[in-house]
CSV table of C-alpha atoms and ligand atoms in Angstrom, one decimal:
chain,number,residue,atom,x,y,z
A,1058,MET,CA,-11.5,-21.6,-16.9
A,1059,LEU,CA,-10.5,-18.5,-14.9
A,1060,GLU,CA,-14.1,-18.1,-13.8
A,1061,LYS,CA,-14.1,-21.6,-12.5
A,1062,LEU,CA,-11.0,-20.9,-10.6
A,1063,LEU,CA,-12.5,-17.7,-9.2
A,1064,LEU,CA,-15.5,-19.6,-8.1
A,1065,LEU,CA,-13.2,-21.8,-6.1
A,1066,GLN,CA,-11.4,-19.0,-4.5
A,1067,SER,CA,-14.3,-16.6,-3.8
A,1068,CYS,CA,-16.0,-18.6,-1.1
A,1069,GLU,CA,-18.2,-15.8,0.2
A,1070,GLY,CA,-20.1,-12.8,-1.3
A,1071,GLU,CA,-20.1,-12.7,-5.0
A,1072,ILE,CA,-17.6,-14.0,-7.5
A,1073,ALA,CA,-15.4,-11.1,-8.3
A,1074,VAL,CA,-15.2,-11.3,-12.0
A,1075,ALA,CA,-14.8,-7.9,-13.7
A,1076,SER,CA,-16.4,-9.4,-16.9
A,1077,GLY,CA,-19.7,-8.4,-15.3
A,1078,LYS,CA,-20.8,-12.0,-14.8
A,1079,ARG,CA,-21.5,-12.4,-11.1
A,1080,LYS,CA,-22.9,-15.3,-9.3
A,1081,PRO,CA,-24.1,-14.6,-5.7
A,1082,ILE,CA,-23.1,-17.2,-3.2
A,1083,SER,CA,-23.9,-17.5,0.5
A,1084,LEU,CA,-22.4,-14.9,2.8
A,1085,THR,CA,-21.2,-16.4,6.0
A,1086,VAL,CA,-19.7,-13.4,7.7
A,1087,ALA,CA,-19.9,-13.6,11.4
A,1088,THR,CA,-22.8,-11.5,12.8
A,1089,ALA,CA,-22.4,-8.5,15.1
A,1090,GLY,CA,-21.5,-8.8,18.7
A,1091,PRO,CA,-18.5,-9.4,21.0
A,1092,LYS,CA,-16.1,-12.0,19.6
A,1093,ASP,CA,-14.0,-14.5,21.4
A,1094,PHE,CA,-10.3,-13.7,21.0
A,1095,SER,CA,-9.1,-15.8,23.9
A,1096,LYS,CA,-6.8,-18.1,21.9
A,1097,SER,CA,-5.2,-15.0,20.2
A,1098,ARG,CA,-4.8,-13.3,23.6
A,1099,ALA,CA,-3.1,-16.3,25.0
A,1100,LEU,CA,-0.6,-16.3,22.2
A,1101,GLN,CA,0.2,-12.6,22.3
A,1102,PRO,CA,2.7,-12.7,25.3
A,1103,LYS,CA,4.7,-15.4,23.5
A,1104,ALA,CA,4.8,-13.4,20.3
A,1105,HIS,CA,6.1,-10.4,22.2
A,1106,ARG,CA,8.7,-12.5,24.0
A,1107,LEU,CA,10.0,-13.9,20.8
A,1108,ILE,CA,9.6,-11.0,18.3
A,1109,PRO,CA,10.3,-7.4,19.1
A,1110,GLY,CA,6.9,-5.7,18.9
A,1111,GLY,CA,5.2,-9.1,18.5
A,1112,ALA,CA,5.0,-8.8,14.7
A,1113,HIS,CA,7.5,-8.7,11.8
A,1114,THR,CA,5.9,-5.6,10.3
A,1115,PHE,CA,5.2,-2.5,12.5
A,1116,ALA,CA,1.9,-1.8,10.7
A,1117,LYS,CA,0.6,-5.2,11.7
A,1118,GLY,CA,1.4,-4.6,15.4
A,1119,ASP,CA,-0.9,-4.7,18.4
A,1120,ASP,CA,-0.5,-0.9,18.8
A,1121,GLN,CA,-2.2,-0.4,15.4
A,1122,TYR,CA,-5.4,-2.2,16.4
A,1123,PRO,CA,-8.1,-1.9,19.2
A,1124,GLU,CA,-7.6,-4.1,22.2
A,1125,HIS,CA,-10.5,-6.3,21.1
A,1126,ALA,CA,-9.2,-7.3,17.7
A,1127,PRO,CA,-8.0,-10.4,15.9
A,1128,ALA,CA,-4.4,-10.7,16.9
A,1129,PHE,CA,-3.3,-13.4,14.5
A,1130,ILE,CA,-4.7,-14.5,11.1
A,1131,SER,CA,-4.9,-18.2,10.3
A,1132,ARG,CA,-6.0,-18.0,6.7
A,1133,GLY,CA,-7.6,-15.9,4.0
A,1134,LYS,CA,-9.7,-16.5,0.9
A,1135,GLY,CA,-10.7,-13.8,-1.5
A,1136,CYS,CA,-11.4,-10.7,0.7
A,1137,HIS,CA,-12.2,-12.8,3.8
A,1138,VAL,CA,-9.9,-13.8,6.6
A,1139,TRP,CA,-10.2,-16.1,9.6
A,1140,ASP,CA,-8.3,-15.4,12.8
A,1141,PHE,CA,-6.6,-17.8,15.2
A,1142,ASP,CA,-9.9,-18.1,17.2
A,1143,GLY,CA,-11.9,-18.9,14.0
A,1144,ASN,CA,-13.7,-15.5,13.7
A,1145,GLU,CA,-14.3,-14.5,10.1
A,1146,PHE,CA,-13.9,-11.0,8.8
A,1147,ILE,CA,-14.2,-9.0,5.5
A,1148,GLU,CA,-10.7,-7.5,5.2
A,1149,PHE,CA,-9.7,-4.2,3.6
A,1150,GLY,CA,-6.2,-3.2,2.8
A,1151,MET,CA,-5.2,-6.8,2.6
A,1152,GLY,CA,-1.5,-7.5,3.2
A,1153,LEU,CA,-0.7,-3.8,3.6
A,1154,ARG,CA,-2.2,-3.2,0.1
A,1155,ALA,CA,-0.1,-6.0,-1.5
A,1156,VAL,CA,-3.0,-8.4,-2.1
A,1157,THR,CA,-4.8,-6.7,-5.0
A,1158,LEU,CA,-6.6,-9.7,-6.4
A,1159,GLY,CA,-7.6,-11.7,-3.3
A,1160,HIS,CA,-6.1,-14.0,-0.7
A,1161,ALA,CA,-5.1,-17.4,-2.0
A,1162,PHE,CA,-6.2,-16.4,-5.4
A,1163,GLU,CA,-6.2,-19.6,-7.3
A,1164,PRO,CA,-4.8,-18.7,-10.7
A,1165,VAL,CA,-1.8,-16.9,-9.0
A,1166,VAL,CA,-1.3,-19.7,-6.5
A,1167,GLU,CA,-1.3,-22.2,-9.4
A,1168,ALA,CA,1.2,-20.2,-11.4
A,1169,ALA,CA,3.5,-19.9,-8.5
A,1170,TYR,CA,3.1,-23.6,-7.5
A,1171,LYS,CA,3.8,-24.8,-11.1
A,1172,GLN,CA,7.0,-22.7,-11.1
A,1173,MET,CA,8.1,-23.9,-7.7
A,1174,GLN,CA,8.0,-27.5,-9.0
A,1175,LEU,CA,10.6,-26.4,-11.6
A,1176,GLY,CA,13.0,-24.9,-9.0
A,1177,ALA,CA,13.1,-21.7,-7.0
A,1178,ASN,CA,16.6,-20.4,-7.6
A,1179,PHE,CA,19.6,-21.4,-9.8
A,1180,ASN,CA,23.2,-20.4,-10.4
A,1181,ARG,CA,22.3,-18.6,-13.6
A,1182,PRO,CA,19.3,-16.5,-14.3
A,1183,ALA,CA,16.0,-18.2,-15.0
A,1184,LYS,CA,14.3,-17.5,-18.4
A,1185,ILE,CA,11.3,-16.2,-16.5
A,1186,GLU,CA,13.4,-13.2,-15.4
A,1187,VAL,CA,13.5,-12.0,-19.0
A,1188,ASP,CA,9.8,-12.8,-19.6
A,1189,LEU,CA,8.7,-10.8,-16.6
A,1190,ALA,CA,11.1,-7.9,-17.5
A,1191,GLU,CA,9.5,-7.8,-20.9
A,1192,SER,CA,5.9,-7.9,-19.5
A,1193,MET,CA,6.6,-5.2,-16.8
A,1194,LEU,CA,8.2,-2.9,-19.4
A,1195,GLU,CA,5.2,-3.2,-21.6
A,1196,VAL,CA,3.1,-1.6,-18.8
A,1197,ILE,CA,5.5,1.0,-17.5
A,1198,ASP,CA,5.6,3.8,-20.1
A,1199,GLY,CA,9.0,5.3,-20.8
A,1200,ALA,CA,11.0,2.7,-18.8
A,1201,ASP,CA,13.7,0.9,-20.9
A,1202,MET,CA,15.1,-1.4,-18.2
A,1203,VAL,CA,13.9,-3.0,-15.0
A,1204,LYS,CA,15.4,-4.9,-12.1
A,1205,PHE,CA,13.6,-7.0,-9.5
A,1206,ALA,CA,13.9,-7.3,-5.8
A,1207,LYS,CA,11.9,-8.5,-2.8
A,1208,ASN,CA,10.8,-5.4,-1.0
A,1209,GLY,CA,9.7,-1.9,-1.9
A,1210,SER,CA,12.4,-0.5,0.3
A,1211,ASP,CA,15.1,-2.3,-1.6
A,1212,VAL,CA,14.0,-0.6,-4.9
A,1213,THR,CA,13.5,2.9,-3.6
A,1214,THR,CA,16.9,2.7,-1.9
A,1215,ALA,CA,18.4,1.4,-5.1
A,1216,ALA,CA,16.8,4.3,-7.0
A,1217,VAL,CA,18.4,6.8,-4.6
A,1218,LYS,CA,21.8,5.1,-5.0
A,1219,LEU,CA,21.6,5.1,-8.7
A,1220,ALA,CA,20.6,8.7,-8.8
A,1221,ARG,CA,23.5,9.6,-6.6
A,1222,ALA,CA,25.9,7.7,-8.8
A,1223,TYR,CA,24.4,9.2,-12.0
A,1224,THR,CA,24.6,12.8,-10.8
A,1225,GLY,CA,27.6,12.6,-8.5
A,1226,ARG,CA,25.6,14.4,-5.8
A,1227,ASP,CA,24.7,13.3,-2.3
A,1228,LEU,CA,21.5,15.0,-1.2
A,1229,VAL,CA,18.0,13.5,-1.6
A,1230,ALA,CA,14.8,15.6,-1.7
A,1231,ILE,CA,11.7,13.7,-0.6
A,1232,CYS,CA,8.1,14.8,-0.4
A,1233,GLY,CA,7.6,15.6,3.3
A,1234,ASP,CA,3.8,15.2,3.2
A,1235,GLN,CA,3.9,11.6,2.2
A,1236,PRO,CA,4.3,9.0,4.9
A,1237,PHE,CA,6.7,6.3,3.8
A,1238,PHE,CA,9.4,5.5,1.2
A,1239,SER,CA,11.8,2.9,2.7
A,1240,THR,CA,12.9,1.1,5.8
A,1241,ASP,CA,16.5,2.3,5.0
A,1242,ASP,CA,18.4,5.0,6.9
A,1243,TRP,CA,18.3,7.7,4.2
A,1244,PHE,CA,14.5,7.7,4.7
A,1245,ILE,CA,13.9,6.6,8.3
A,1246,GLY,CA,16.5,9.2,9.4
A,1247,SER,CA,13.9,11.8,8.3
A,1248,THR,CA,11.2,10.4,10.6
A,1249,GLU,CA,10.6,10.7,14.3
A,1250,MET,CA,11.9,7.2,14.8
A,1251,ASN,CA,15.5,7.9,13.8
A,1252,ALA,CA,17.3,6.2,16.7
A,1253,GLY,CA,20.5,4.4,15.5
A,1254,ILE,CA,20.9,6.6,12.4
A,1255,PRO,CA,24.0,8.8,12.2
A,1256,GLN,CA,23.3,12.6,12.0
A,1257,ALA,CA,25.4,12.8,8.8
A,1258,VAL,CA,22.9,10.5,7.1
A,1259,ILE,CA,19.9,12.3,8.5
A,1260,ASN,CA,21.3,15.6,7.2
A,1261,MET,CA,21.4,14.3,3.6
A,1262,THR,CA,17.6,14.0,3.2
A,1263,LEU,CA,15.7,17.2,2.6
A,1264,LYS,CA,11.9,17.7,2.5
A,1265,PHE,CA,9.6,19.7,0.2
A,1266,ARG,CA,5.9,20.1,0.3
A,1267,TYR,CA,3.4,18.4,-2.0
A,1268,ASN,CA,1.6,20.7,-4.5
A,1269,ASP,CA,4.0,23.5,-3.7
A,1270,ILE,CA,6.5,23.9,-6.5
A,1271,GLU,CA,8.2,26.8,-4.7
A,1272,SER,CA,9.1,24.7,-1.7
A,1273,LEU,CA,11.0,22.4,-4.1
A,1274,ARG,CA,12.6,25.3,-6.0
A,1275,GLU,CA,13.8,26.7,-2.7
A,1276,LEU,CA,15.6,23.5,-1.9
A,1277,PHE,CA,17.3,23.6,-5.3
A,1278,ASP,CA,18.3,27.2,-4.7
A,1279,ARG,CA,19.5,26.5,-1.1
A,1280,TYR,CA,21.6,23.5,-2.2
A,1281,PRO,CA,22.8,24.3,-5.7
A,1282,LYS,CA,24.1,21.3,-7.7
A,1283,GLN,CA,23.9,19.1,-4.6
A,1284,ILE,CA,20.5,17.4,-4.9
A,1285,ALA,CA,20.8,14.0,-6.7
A,1286,CYS,CA,17.1,13.2,-6.9
A,1287,VAL,CA,13.5,14.2,-6.0
A,1288,LEU,CA,11.6,11.2,-4.7
A,1289,MET,CA,7.8,11.3,-4.3
A,1290,GLU,CA,4.5,9.5,-4.9
A,1291,ALA,CA,2.9,11.2,-7.9
A,1292,GLU,CA,-0.2,11.1,-5.7
A,1293,ALA,CA,-1.0,9.9,-2.2
A,1294,VAL,CA,-4.4,11.0,-0.8
A,1295,THR,CA,-4.3,14.5,-2.3
A,1296,PRO,CA,-4.5,14.8,-6.1
A,1297,PRO,CA,-1.9,17.0,-7.8
A,1298,ILE,CA,-3.0,20.5,-8.7
A,1299,ALA,CA,-3.0,21.2,-12.5
A,1300,ASP,CA,0.5,20.7,-14.1
A,1301,TYR,CA,2.2,20.3,-10.7
A,1302,LEU,CA,3.8,16.9,-11.6
A,1303,MET,CA,5.1,18.3,-14.9
A,1304,GLN,CA,6.5,21.3,-13.2
A,1305,VAL,CA,8.4,19.0,-10.8
A,1306,LYS,CA,9.8,17.1,-13.7
A,1307,LYS,CA,10.8,20.2,-15.6
A,1308,LEU,CA,12.5,21.6,-12.4
A,1309,CYS,CA,14.4,18.4,-11.9
A,1310,GLU,CA,15.6,18.4,-15.5
A,1311,ALA,CA,16.6,22.1,-15.3
A,1312,ARG,CA,18.6,21.5,-12.1
A,1313,GLY,CA,20.1,18.2,-13.2
A,1314,ALA,CA,18.3,16.0,-10.7
A,1315,VAL,CA,16.7,12.6,-11.2
A,1316,LEU,CA,12.9,12.4,-10.7
A,1317,ILE,CA,11.8,9.2,-9.0
A,1318,PHE,CA,8.2,8.2,-8.6
A,1319,ASP,CA,7.5,5.7,-5.8
A,1320,GLU,CA,4.6,3.7,-7.2
A,1321,MET,CA,4.4,1.1,-4.4
A,1322,ILE,CA,0.8,2.0,-3.7
A,1323,THR,CA,-0.3,3.7,-6.9
A,1324,GLY,CA,1.1,1.0,-9.3
A,1325,PHE,CA,-1.4,-1.7,-10.2
A,1326,ARG,CA,-4.1,0.5,-8.6
A,1327,TRP,CA,-4.5,4.0,-10.1
A,1328,HIS,CA,-3.5,2.2,-13.4
A,1329,LEU,CA,-1.6,-0.9,-14.2
A,1330,GLY,CA,1.2,1.4,-15.2
A,1331,GLY,CA,0.9,3.4,-12.1
A,1332,ALA,CA,0.1,7.1,-11.3
A,1333,GLN,CA,2.7,8.1,-13.9
A,1334,LYS,CA,0.4,6.7,-16.6
A,1335,TYR,CA,-2.7,8.0,-14.9
A,1336,HIS,CA,-1.3,11.5,-14.8
A,1337,ALA,CA,0.8,11.2,-18.0
A,1338,VAL,CA,4.0,12.4,-16.4
A,1339,ILE,CA,6.9,9.9,-16.9
A,1340,PRO,CA,9.7,10.1,-14.3
A,1341,HIS,CA,13.3,9.1,-14.9
A,1342,LEU,CA,13.1,6.2,-12.5
A,1343,SER,CA,10.1,4.5,-10.8
A,1344,THR,CA,9.6,1.9,-8.1
A,1345,PHE,CA,6.9,-0.7,-7.9
A,1346,GLY,CA,6.2,-3.4,-5.3
A,1347,LYS,CA,2.9,-4.0,-3.5
A,1348,GLY,CA,0.3,-5.3,-5.8
A,1349,MET,CA,2.7,-6.7,-8.4
A,1350,GLY,CA,2.5,-10.3,-7.2
A,1351,ASN,CA,-0.8,-10.4,-5.3
A,1352,GLY,CA,1.1,-10.7,-2.0
A,1353,PHE,CA,4.2,-12.6,-3.2
A,1354,ALA,CA,7.4,-10.9,-2.4
A,1355,ILE,CA,8.4,-8.9,-5.5
A,1356,ALA,CA,9.4,-5.3,-6.2
A,1357,ALA,CA,10.8,-3.6,-9.3
A,1358,LEU,CA,13.0,-0.6,-10.1
A,1359,ALA,CA,12.3,0.6,-13.7
A,1360,GLY,CA,13.6,3.5,-15.7
A,1361,LYS,CA,15.6,5.2,-18.4
A,1362,ARG,CA,18.4,3.1,-19.9
A,1363,GLU,CA,20.9,6.0,-19.5
A,1364,ILE,CA,20.6,5.7,-15.7
A,1365,MET,CA,19.7,2.1,-15.2
A,1366,ARG,CA,22.7,0.9,-17.3
A,1367,LEU,CA,25.1,2.1,-14.6
A,1368,GLY,CA,24.1,-1.1,-12.8
A,1369,GLY,CA,25.0,-3.2,-15.8
A,1370,LEU,CA,28.1,-4.3,-17.7
A,1371,ASP,CA,28.2,-2.1,-20.9
A,1372,HIS,CA,29.8,1.1,-19.7
A,1373,ASP,CA,33.2,2.3,-18.6
A,1374,GLN,CA,32.0,4.4,-15.6
A,1375,LYS,CA,32.2,3.3,-12.0
A,1376,ARG,CA,29.9,0.4,-11.4
A,1377,VAL,CA,26.8,0.8,-9.2
A,1378,PHE,CA,26.0,-2.1,-6.9
A,1379,LEU,CA,22.4,-2.3,-8.1
A,1380,LEU,CA,20.1,-4.8,-6.3
A,1381,SER,CA,22.1,-7.9,-6.5
A,1382,THR,CA,20.4,-10.2,-4.0
A,1383,THR,CA,20.2,-13.9,-3.5
A,1384,HIS,CA,16.4,-14.0,-3.6
A,1385,GLY,CA,15.7,-11.0,-5.9
A,1386,ALA,CA,14.5,-13.2,-8.8
A,1387,GLU,CA,13.0,-16.1,-6.9
A,1388,THR,CA,11.1,-17.8,-9.7
A,1389,HIS,CA,7.7,-18.4,-8.2
A,1390,ALA,CA,7.3,-14.7,-7.2
A,1391,LEU,CA,8.1,-13.9,-10.8
A,1392,ALA,CA,5.5,-16.4,-12.0
A,1393,ALA,CA,2.9,-15.0,-9.6
A,1394,THR,CA,3.6,-11.5,-11.0
A,1395,LEU,CA,3.3,-12.6,-14.6
A,1396,GLU,CA,0.0,-14.2,-13.8
A,1397,THR,CA,-1.2,-11.2,-11.9
A,1398,ILE,CA,-0.4,-8.9,-14.8
A,1399,ARG,CA,-2.3,-11.3,-17.2
A,1400,ILE,CA,-5.3,-11.2,-14.9
A,1401,TYR,CA,-5.2,-7.4,-14.7
A,1402,HIS,CA,-5.2,-7.2,-18.5
A,1403,GLU,CA,-7.9,-9.9,-19.1
A,1404,HIS,CA,-10.3,-8.7,-16.4
A,1405,SER,CA,-9.9,-4.9,-16.3
A,1406,VAL,CA,-9.0,-5.2,-12.6
A,1407,VAL,CA,-8.1,-1.5,-12.1
A,1408,ALA,CA,-11.6,-0.5,-13.4
A,1409,PHE,CA,-13.1,-3.0,-11.0
A,1410,LEU,CA,-11.1,-1.5,-8.0
A,1411,TRP,CA,-12.3,2.0,-8.8
A,1412,ARG,CA,-15.9,0.9,-9.3
A,1413,GLN,CA,-16.1,-1.0,-6.0
A,1414,GLY,CA,-14.4,1.8,-4.1
A,1415,GLU,CA,-16.8,4.3,-5.6
A,1416,GLN,CA,-19.8,2.1,-4.6
A,1417,LEU,CA,-18.5,1.9,-1.0
A,1418,ARG,CA,-17.8,5.6,-0.8
A,1419,GLY,CA,-21.3,6.4,-1.9
A,1420,LEU,CA,-22.8,4.1,0.9
A,1421,VAL,CA,-20.4,5.4,3.6
A,1422,ASN,CA,-21.1,9.0,2.7
A,1423,GLN,CA,-24.8,8.3,3.0
A,1424,SER,CA,-24.2,6.9,6.5
A,1425,ILE,CA,-22.1,10.0,7.4
A,1426,ALA,CA,-25.0,12.2,6.4
A,1427,GLU,CA,-27.6,10.1,8.3
A,1428,ASN,CA,-25.5,10.1,11.5
A,1429,ARG,CA,-24.5,13.8,11.2
A,1430,LEU,CA,-20.9,13.0,11.1
A,1431,GLU,CA,-19.8,15.6,8.5
A,1432,GLY,CA,-16.5,17.1,9.8
A,1433,PHE,CA,-16.0,14.1,12.2
A,1434,PHE,CA,-15.6,11.2,9.8
A,1435,GLN,CA,-14.4,11.4,6.3
A,1436,LEU,CA,-13.3,9.1,3.5
A,1437,ILE,CA,-10.3,10.5,1.6
A,1438,GLY,CA,-8.3,9.3,-1.4
A,1439,ARG,CA,-9.2,7.8,-4.8
A,1440,PRO,CA,-11.9,5.1,-4.9
A,1441,CYS,CA,-9.2,2.5,-5.5
A,1442,ASN,CA,-7.4,3.6,-2.4
A,1443,LEU,CA,-9.9,4.9,0.2
A,1444,VAL,CA,-8.7,5.7,3.7
A,1445,PHE,CA,-10.7,7.2,6.5
A,1446,GLU,CA,-10.0,10.2,8.7
A,1447,THR,CA,-11.5,10.3,12.2
A,1448,ARG,CA,-12.0,13.5,14.3
A,1449,ASP,CA,-13.1,14.2,17.8
A,1450,GLN,CA,-15.9,16.5,19.1
A,1451,ASP,CA,-13.6,19.5,18.5
A,1452,GLN,CA,-12.9,18.2,15.0
A,1453,ASN,CA,-9.2,17.5,15.8
A,1454,ARG,CA,-7.7,14.3,14.3
A,1455,SER,CA,-8.3,11.5,16.8
A,1456,GLN,CA,-6.6,8.2,17.2
A,1457,ALA,CA,-9.2,7.4,19.9
A,1458,PHE,CA,-12.1,7.8,17.5
A,1459,ARG,CA,-10.1,5.8,14.9
A,1460,THR,CA,-9.8,3.0,17.4
A,1461,LEU,CA,-13.5,3.2,18.3
A,1462,PHE,CA,-14.5,3.0,14.7
A,1463,MET,CA,-12.3,0.0,14.0
A,1464,GLN,CA,-13.5,-1.6,17.3
A,1465,GLU,CA,-17.1,-1.3,16.2
A,1466,LEU,CA,-16.4,-2.7,12.7
A,1467,ILE,CA,-14.5,-5.6,14.2
A,1468,ARG,CA,-17.6,-6.4,16.3
A,1469,ARG,CA,-19.5,-6.6,13.1
A,1470,GLY,CA,-17.0,-8.8,11.2
A,1471,VAL,CA,-15.1,-6.2,9.2
A,1472,LEU,CA,-11.3,-5.7,9.7
A,1473,ALA,CA,-10.6,-2.4,8.1
A,1474,PRO,CA,-7.5,-0.2,8.9
A,1475,SER,CA,-8.5,1.5,5.6
A,1476,PHE,CA,-11.2,0.9,2.9
A,1477,VAL,CA,-8.7,-0.2,0.2
A,1478,VAL,CA,-10.5,-2.7,-1.9
A,1479,SER,CA,-9.3,-5.7,-3.9
A,1480,PHE,CA,-10.6,-7.6,-7.0
A,1481,SER,CA,-12.3,-10.0,-4.5
A,1482,HIS,CA,-14.5,-7.4,-2.9
A,1483,GLY,CA,-17.8,-8.3,-4.5
A,1484,ASP,CA,-21.0,-6.3,-4.3
A,1485,ALA,CA,-22.2,-8.4,-1.3
A,1486,ASP,CA,-19.0,-7.6,0.6
A,1487,ILE,CA,-19.4,-3.9,-0.1
A,1488,LYS,CA,-23.0,-4.0,1.0
A,1489,ARG,CA,-22.2,-5.9,4.2
A,1490,THR,CA,-19.4,-3.5,5.0
A,1491,ALA,CA,-21.7,-0.5,4.5
A,1492,GLU,CA,-24.1,-2.0,6.9
A,1493,ALA,CA,-21.4,-2.5,9.5
A,1494,VAL,CA,-20.1,1.1,8.9
A,1495,SER,CA,-23.6,2.5,9.4
A,1496,GLU,CA,-24.0,0.7,12.7
A,1497,ALA,CA,-20.4,1.8,13.8
A,1498,HIS,CA,-21.4,5.3,12.9
A,1499,ILE,CA,-24.3,5.2,15.3
A,1500,VAL,CA,-21.9,4.4,18.1
A,1501,TYR,CA,-19.4,7.1,16.8
A,1502,ARG,CA,-22.2,9.7,17.0
A,1503,LYS,CA,-23.1,8.6,20.6
A,1504,ALA,CA,-19.4,8.8,21.6
A,1505,LEU,CA,-19.2,12.4,20.2
A,1506,ASP,CA,-22.4,13.3,22.2
A,1507,GLU,CA,-21.8,11.4,25.4
A,1508,GLY,CA,-18.0,11.1,25.6
A,1509,ILE,CA,-15.7,8.4,24.0
A,1510,ASP,CA,-14.7,6.8,27.3
A,1511,LYS,CA,-18.2,5.3,27.6
A,1512,TYR,CA,-17.7,3.4,24.3
A,1513,LEU,CA,-14.0,2.8,23.7
A,1514,GLU,CA,-12.8,-0.4,25.2
A,1515,GLY,CA,-9.1,-0.2,26.1
A,1516,ARG,CA,-6.3,2.2,24.9
A,1517,PRO,CA,-6.3,4.0,21.5
A,1518,VAL,CA,-4.0,3.0,18.6
A,1519,LYS,CA,-0.8,5.0,18.0
A,1520,PRO,CA,1.0,6.2,14.9
A,1521,VAL,CA,3.5,3.7,13.5
A,1522,ASN,CA,6.5,6.0,13.3
A,1523,ARG,CA,6.9,7.6,16.7
A,1524,GLU,CA,9.9,8.4,18.9
A,1525,PHE,CA,8.8,6.5,22.0
A,1526,SER,CA,6.5,3.5,22.7
B,2602,PLP,C1,4.8,4.4,-0.7
B,2602,PLP,C2,5.7,3.3,-0.2
B,2602,PLP,N1,7.0,3.2,-0.6
B,2602,PLP,C3,7.8,2.2,-0.1
B,2602,PLP,C4,7.3,1.3,0.8
B,2602,PLP,C5,8.3,0.2,1.3
B,2602,PLP,O1,7.9,-1.0,0.8
B,2602,PLP,P1,8.3,-2.3,1.6
B,2602,PLP,O2,7.5,-2.4,2.8
B,2602,PLP,O3,7.9,-3.4,0.6
B,2602,PLP,O4,9.8,-2.3,1.8
B,2602,PLP,C6,6.0,1.4,1.3
B,2602,PLP,C7,5.5,0.5,2.3
B,2602,PLP,O5,4.6,0.6,3.0
B,2602,PLP,C8,5.2,2.4,0.8
B,2602,PLP,O6,3.9,2.6,1.2
């Protein structure tokens, strides 16, 4: 049954079924060459007139892509998308890593649709809230309670608030080497883009370095009994050195702080139960989001009963206003998540993501060697979460070379701000992508040798979080 549904949804490449049964079907990815983006271009001024930045998420903005890039997406199926001009691309990263199974993935869409027909929101909780809570807690080791929300930022912010209430302390220690935890002031205040955030709020967030236990210890020493929580990703692109995560946990417990793992990216990717399961270090609280509902808006705060219960009714301490939102338990997002979890279990999705990433990494590394790009172009991160690093002729990190590489991939029908795979990236998609990478690398090599200006069309991309436009 599922295979039949996957056949419907996977319209190009191979059917992404982790059971091992794959059925090749025709690949219709657009061939290399300049693409017509004229309809998209015509819409861009209107988008910028109506929406600050022209998009509702910074990471999707025009400044994040080359000038010749699809500006608006009309639809997606599996790992393929079609832009407003009708150009087709193999997409990586998909929905800022939220779409882990595939675009318009039939079983998930069906589950959500069925639930929508029963009603999206009621005055009292829907039974499915309990069903999903049970299902989530089965996959998150050591968590006793869970609460749902719509965005990752909501749940990391809720974790911080809960930790502050639980400890009676104000300061928050975050890992300064990891890029993002929340859209809320306690985190954005710590970035370059902190306009509009009071200095008093900015001062309450401290930073430590990843894989450097002494930098965390120093913070605890400098601010004794003031740090409420330590918030970090168990792993981003750099793996933890031996025992580091356990040392962090022990230090938190010795100094009376709550350890929070942000599993927005690692959850449903490193392991269904997140990087905490992968590394066998259980935090006191953890936050999940992207990946849970295959693109539907859902996030979760999970953790120890002793802390989580402060958001409940069975205690006599001061109550914590914990994630009480109108849309937090919208029923079809919960149904989509239940179905996503079921598919993960049934089809070993995590193993598939690692395998496909590994396959792509092998092919890209081959191209790096063939084009003498060692030291200039590098894939980093785990196979399930590959990103690329681009460097110029002096081996300095380069946004211009990142733009050139993306530009050349786009010409060849690949839309890749990263190489983060999904369950829909079949072998044919990986092979096609590797071919595009290899051709893009030839241009990259020439740009290193002859100067990038000769090859880059338009301005380079810019970092998302920056002080000025
Ligand atoms: C590690 C991490 N935490 C939290 C967030 C915030 O999630 P959301 O955008 O759903 O609010 C993100 C978003 O990119 C993230 O990457």
